[in-house]
Short mmCIF file of C-alpha atoms in Angstrom, two decimals:
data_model
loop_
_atom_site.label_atom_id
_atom_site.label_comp_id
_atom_site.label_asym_id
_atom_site.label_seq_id
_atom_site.Cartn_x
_atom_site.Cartn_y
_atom_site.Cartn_z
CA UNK M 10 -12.46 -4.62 -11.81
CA UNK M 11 -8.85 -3.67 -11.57
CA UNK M 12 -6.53 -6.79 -10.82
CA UNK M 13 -2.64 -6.81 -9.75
CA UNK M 14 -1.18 -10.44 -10.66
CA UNK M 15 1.59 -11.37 -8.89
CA UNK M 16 3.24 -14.56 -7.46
CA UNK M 17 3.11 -14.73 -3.84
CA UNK M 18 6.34 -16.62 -3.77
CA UNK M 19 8.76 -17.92 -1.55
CA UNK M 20 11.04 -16.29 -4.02
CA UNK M 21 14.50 -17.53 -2.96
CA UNK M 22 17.37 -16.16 -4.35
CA UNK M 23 21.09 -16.12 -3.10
CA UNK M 24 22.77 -13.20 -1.80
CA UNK M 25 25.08 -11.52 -4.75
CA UNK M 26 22.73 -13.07 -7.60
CA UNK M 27 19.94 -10.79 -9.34
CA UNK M 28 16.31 -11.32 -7.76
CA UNK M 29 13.48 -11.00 -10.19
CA UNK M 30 9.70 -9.99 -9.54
CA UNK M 31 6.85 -9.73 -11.82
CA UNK M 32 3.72 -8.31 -12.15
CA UNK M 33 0.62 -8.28 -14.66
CA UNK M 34 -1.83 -6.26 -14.12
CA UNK M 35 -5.22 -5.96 -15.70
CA UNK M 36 -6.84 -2.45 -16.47
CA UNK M 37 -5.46 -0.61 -19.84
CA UNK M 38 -5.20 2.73 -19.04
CA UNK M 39 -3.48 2.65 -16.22
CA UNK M 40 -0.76 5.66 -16.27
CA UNK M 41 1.48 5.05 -13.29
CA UNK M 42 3.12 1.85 -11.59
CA UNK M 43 4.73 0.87 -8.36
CA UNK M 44 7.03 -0.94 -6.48
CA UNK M 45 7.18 -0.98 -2.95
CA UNK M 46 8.96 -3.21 0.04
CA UNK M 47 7.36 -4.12 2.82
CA UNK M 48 9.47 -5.64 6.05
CA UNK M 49 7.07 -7.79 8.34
CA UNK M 50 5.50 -5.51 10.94
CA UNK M 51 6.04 -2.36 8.59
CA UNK M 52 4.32 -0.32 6.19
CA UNK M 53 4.91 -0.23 2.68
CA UNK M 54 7.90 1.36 1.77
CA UNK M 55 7.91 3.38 -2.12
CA UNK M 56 11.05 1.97 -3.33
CA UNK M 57 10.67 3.06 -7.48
CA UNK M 58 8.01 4.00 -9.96
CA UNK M 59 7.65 4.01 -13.39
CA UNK M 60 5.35 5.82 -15.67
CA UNK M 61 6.60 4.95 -19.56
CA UNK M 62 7.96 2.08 -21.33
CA UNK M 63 11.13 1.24 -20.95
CA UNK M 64 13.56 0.47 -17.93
CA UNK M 65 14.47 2.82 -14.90
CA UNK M 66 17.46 2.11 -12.75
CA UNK M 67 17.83 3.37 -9.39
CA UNK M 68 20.78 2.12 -7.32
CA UNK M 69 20.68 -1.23 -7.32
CA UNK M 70 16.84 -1.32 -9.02
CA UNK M 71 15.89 -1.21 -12.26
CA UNK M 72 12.27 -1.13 -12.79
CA UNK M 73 10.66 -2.55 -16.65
CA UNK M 74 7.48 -1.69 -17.97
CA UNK M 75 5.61 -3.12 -21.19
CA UNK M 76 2.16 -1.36 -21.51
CA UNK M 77 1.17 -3.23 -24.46
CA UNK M 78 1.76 -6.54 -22.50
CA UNK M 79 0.63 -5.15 -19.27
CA UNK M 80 4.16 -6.42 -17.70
CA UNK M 81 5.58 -4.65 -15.01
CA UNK M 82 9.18 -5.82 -12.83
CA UNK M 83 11.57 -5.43 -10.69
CA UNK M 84 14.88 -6.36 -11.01
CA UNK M 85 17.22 -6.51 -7.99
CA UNK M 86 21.15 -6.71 -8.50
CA UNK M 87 23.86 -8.08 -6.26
CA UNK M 88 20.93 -9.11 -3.68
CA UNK M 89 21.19 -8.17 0.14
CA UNK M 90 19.90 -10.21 3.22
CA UNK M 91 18.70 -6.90 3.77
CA UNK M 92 16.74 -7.23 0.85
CA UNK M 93 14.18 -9.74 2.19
CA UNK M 94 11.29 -8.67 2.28
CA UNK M 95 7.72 -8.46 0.52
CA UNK M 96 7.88 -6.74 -2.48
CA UNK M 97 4.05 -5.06 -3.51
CA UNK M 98 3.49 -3.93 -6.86
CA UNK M 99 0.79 -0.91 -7.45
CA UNK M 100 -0.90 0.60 -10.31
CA UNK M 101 -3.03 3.93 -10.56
CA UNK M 102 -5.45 5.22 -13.46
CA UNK M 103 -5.78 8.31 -12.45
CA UNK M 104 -6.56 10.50 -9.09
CA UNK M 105 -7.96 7.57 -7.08
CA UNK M 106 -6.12 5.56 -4.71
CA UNK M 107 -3.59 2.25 -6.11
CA UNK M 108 -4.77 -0.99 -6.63
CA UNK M 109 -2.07 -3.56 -4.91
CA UNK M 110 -1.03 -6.95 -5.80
CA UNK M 111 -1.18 -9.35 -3.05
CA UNK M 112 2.86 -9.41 -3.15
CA UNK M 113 5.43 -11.63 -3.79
CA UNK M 114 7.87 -12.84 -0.65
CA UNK M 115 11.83 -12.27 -1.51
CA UNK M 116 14.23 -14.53 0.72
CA UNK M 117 17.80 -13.83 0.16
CA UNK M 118 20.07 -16.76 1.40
CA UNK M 119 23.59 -15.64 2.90
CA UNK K 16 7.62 12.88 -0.35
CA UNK K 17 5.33 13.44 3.08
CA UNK K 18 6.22 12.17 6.50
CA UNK K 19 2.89 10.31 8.01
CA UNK K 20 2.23 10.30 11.37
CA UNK K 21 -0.50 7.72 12.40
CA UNK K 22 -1.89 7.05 16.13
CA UNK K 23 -2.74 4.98 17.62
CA UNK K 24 -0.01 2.17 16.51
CA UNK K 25 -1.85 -0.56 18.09
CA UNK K 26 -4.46 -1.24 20.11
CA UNK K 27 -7.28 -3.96 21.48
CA UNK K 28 -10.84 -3.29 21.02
CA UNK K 29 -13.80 -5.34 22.73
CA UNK K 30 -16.21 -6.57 20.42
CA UNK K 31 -19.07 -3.51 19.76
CA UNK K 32 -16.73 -0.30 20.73
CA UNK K 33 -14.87 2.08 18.30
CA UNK K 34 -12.07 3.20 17.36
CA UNK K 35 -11.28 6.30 15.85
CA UNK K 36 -7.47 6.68 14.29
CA UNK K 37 -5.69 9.96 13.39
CA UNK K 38 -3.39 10.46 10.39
CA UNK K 39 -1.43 13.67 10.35
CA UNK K 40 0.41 14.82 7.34
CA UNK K 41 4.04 17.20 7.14
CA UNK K 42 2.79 18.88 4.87
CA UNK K 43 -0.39 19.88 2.55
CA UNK K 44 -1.78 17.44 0.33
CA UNK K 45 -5.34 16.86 -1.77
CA UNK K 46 -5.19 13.56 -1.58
CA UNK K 47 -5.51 11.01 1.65
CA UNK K 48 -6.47 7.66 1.31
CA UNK K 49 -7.04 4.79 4.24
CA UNK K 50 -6.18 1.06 3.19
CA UNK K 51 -6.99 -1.92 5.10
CA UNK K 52 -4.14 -4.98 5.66
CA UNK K 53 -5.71 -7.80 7.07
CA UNK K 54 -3.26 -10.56 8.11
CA UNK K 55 -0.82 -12.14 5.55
CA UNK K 56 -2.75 -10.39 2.81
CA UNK K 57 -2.27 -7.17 0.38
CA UNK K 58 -3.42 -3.39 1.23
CA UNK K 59 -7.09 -2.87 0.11
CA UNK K 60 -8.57 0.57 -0.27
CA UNK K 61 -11.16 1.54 2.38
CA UNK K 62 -11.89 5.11 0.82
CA UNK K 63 -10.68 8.26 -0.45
CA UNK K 64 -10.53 11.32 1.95
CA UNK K 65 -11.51 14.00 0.22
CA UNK K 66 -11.11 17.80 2.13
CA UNK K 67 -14.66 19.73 2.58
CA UNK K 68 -16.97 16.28 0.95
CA UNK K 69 -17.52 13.28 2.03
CA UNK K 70 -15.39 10.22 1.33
CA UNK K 71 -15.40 8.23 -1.57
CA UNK K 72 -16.20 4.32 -0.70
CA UNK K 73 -14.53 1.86 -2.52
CA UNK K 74 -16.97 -1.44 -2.81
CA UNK K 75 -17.41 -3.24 0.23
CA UNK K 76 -16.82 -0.30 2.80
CA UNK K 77 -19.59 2.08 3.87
CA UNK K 78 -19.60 5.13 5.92
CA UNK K 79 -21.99 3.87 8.60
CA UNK K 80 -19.05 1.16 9.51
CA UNK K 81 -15.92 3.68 8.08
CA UNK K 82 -17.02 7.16 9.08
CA UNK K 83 -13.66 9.35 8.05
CA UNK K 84 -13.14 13.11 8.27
CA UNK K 85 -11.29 15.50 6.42
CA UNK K 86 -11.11 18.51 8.35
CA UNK K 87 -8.13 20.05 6.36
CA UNK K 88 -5.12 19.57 3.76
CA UNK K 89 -3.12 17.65 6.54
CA UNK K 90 -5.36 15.82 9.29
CA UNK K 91 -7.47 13.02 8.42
CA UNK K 92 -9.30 10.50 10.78
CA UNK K 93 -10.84 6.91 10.08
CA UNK K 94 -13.43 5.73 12.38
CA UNK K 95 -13.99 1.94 12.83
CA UNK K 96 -17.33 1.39 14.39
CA UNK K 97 -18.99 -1.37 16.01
CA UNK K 98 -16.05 -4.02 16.00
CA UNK K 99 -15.93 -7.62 15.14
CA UNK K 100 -13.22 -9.60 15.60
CA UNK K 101 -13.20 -9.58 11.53
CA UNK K 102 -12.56 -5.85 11.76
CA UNK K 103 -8.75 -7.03 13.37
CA UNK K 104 -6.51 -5.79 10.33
CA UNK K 105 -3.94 -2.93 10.28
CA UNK K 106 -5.15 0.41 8.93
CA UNK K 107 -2.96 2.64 7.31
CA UNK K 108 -3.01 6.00 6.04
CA UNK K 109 -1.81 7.43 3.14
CA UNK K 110 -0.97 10.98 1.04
CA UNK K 111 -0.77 11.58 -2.17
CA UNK K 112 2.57 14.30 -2.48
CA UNK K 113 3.87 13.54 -6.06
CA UNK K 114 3.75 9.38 -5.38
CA UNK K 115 1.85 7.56 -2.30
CA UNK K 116 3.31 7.37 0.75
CA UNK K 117 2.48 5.44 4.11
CA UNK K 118 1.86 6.23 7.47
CA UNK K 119 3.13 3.49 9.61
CA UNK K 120 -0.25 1.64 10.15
CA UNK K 121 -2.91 1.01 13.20
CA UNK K 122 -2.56 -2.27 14.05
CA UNK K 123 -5.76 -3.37 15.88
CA UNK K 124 -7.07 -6.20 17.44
CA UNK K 125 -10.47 -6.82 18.27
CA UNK K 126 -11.33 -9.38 21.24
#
């Protein structure tokens, strides 16, 4: 069964100061991986994806994959109020849907 | 990316009625999938909506409670039959165009 590990949080973090999320996730050949916000009362909102190891930056995002450790994050810089929010991670193997993580809650203190 | 258009946004449901729930899609795409949100908790895959077959159940979901159509490459509709107040959760649609994308959910309550 495919599993998306993340912590659910409170993460608190203050506003200007880099916000950190992680994710492990279980299955090997997964391909593709996700990050997406989600504002209470909202959908899920694609914010960056990443399909090779590395880092991708976007703005202030910058997205970090390790296949071989099965480590997936998202970094944050110069955090927003705006920014609070739940942040979902997602993985796909191939042409069925994602498998989600249960999320991990980002408060960013003014 | 895909602009999602989902309807109803929210509703209440007596115990033992339907519900059926409309996705439409910008533009055309193979893929359509329908997650479940119950409250406080992470998106769960109902099915896969697949255009001229039948839907692909994940474990835990059958058709006779989750009947969904597929008429074409942009309409998709997910039927949620014979309530229970269990069945209160927020649906939400989604397309496959290059990366998933989200319609802005069903929210429904059953009474």
């Amino acid at each position: 069964q495919k599993e998306v590990e993340q912590n659910s949080g409170p993460l608190s973090v203050p506003e200007g100061a880099i916000a950190s999320l992680n994710c492990t996730y279980s299955d090997r050949v997964s391909q593709s991986f996700f990050w997406y916000r989600q504002y209470s009362g909202k959908s899920p909102e694609l914010i960056m994806s990443i399909y090779s190891n590395g880092d991708k930056e976007d703005g202030r995002f910058t997205a970090q994959l390790n296949k071989a450790s099965q480590y997936v994050s998202l970094l944050i810089r110069d955090s927003q109020p705006s920014d609070s929010a739940t942040y979902l991670c997602a993985f796909s193997g191939g042409a069925d849907g994602l498998t989600f993580g249960k999320g991990t809650h980002l408060i960013i203190q003014p | 990316s895909a602009v999602i258009s989902q309807k109803p946004s929210r509703d209440i449901c007596q115990r033992g009625t339907s519900l059926t729930i409309q996705c439409q899609v910008d533009s055309q795409v193979t893929m359509m999938f329908w997650y479940r949100q119950q409250p406080g908790q992470s998106l769960t895959l109902i099915a896969t909506a697949n255009q001229g077959s039948e839907a692909t159940y994940e474990s835990g979901f059958v058709i006779d409670k989750f009947p969904i159509s597929r008429p074409n490459l942009t309409f998709s509709t997910l039927t949620v039959s014979n309530m229970s107040p269990e069945d209160s959760s927020i649906y939400l649609c989604s397309a496959a165009a290059g990366e998933l994308f989200f319609g802005e959910g069903s929210r429904l309550t059953v009474l």
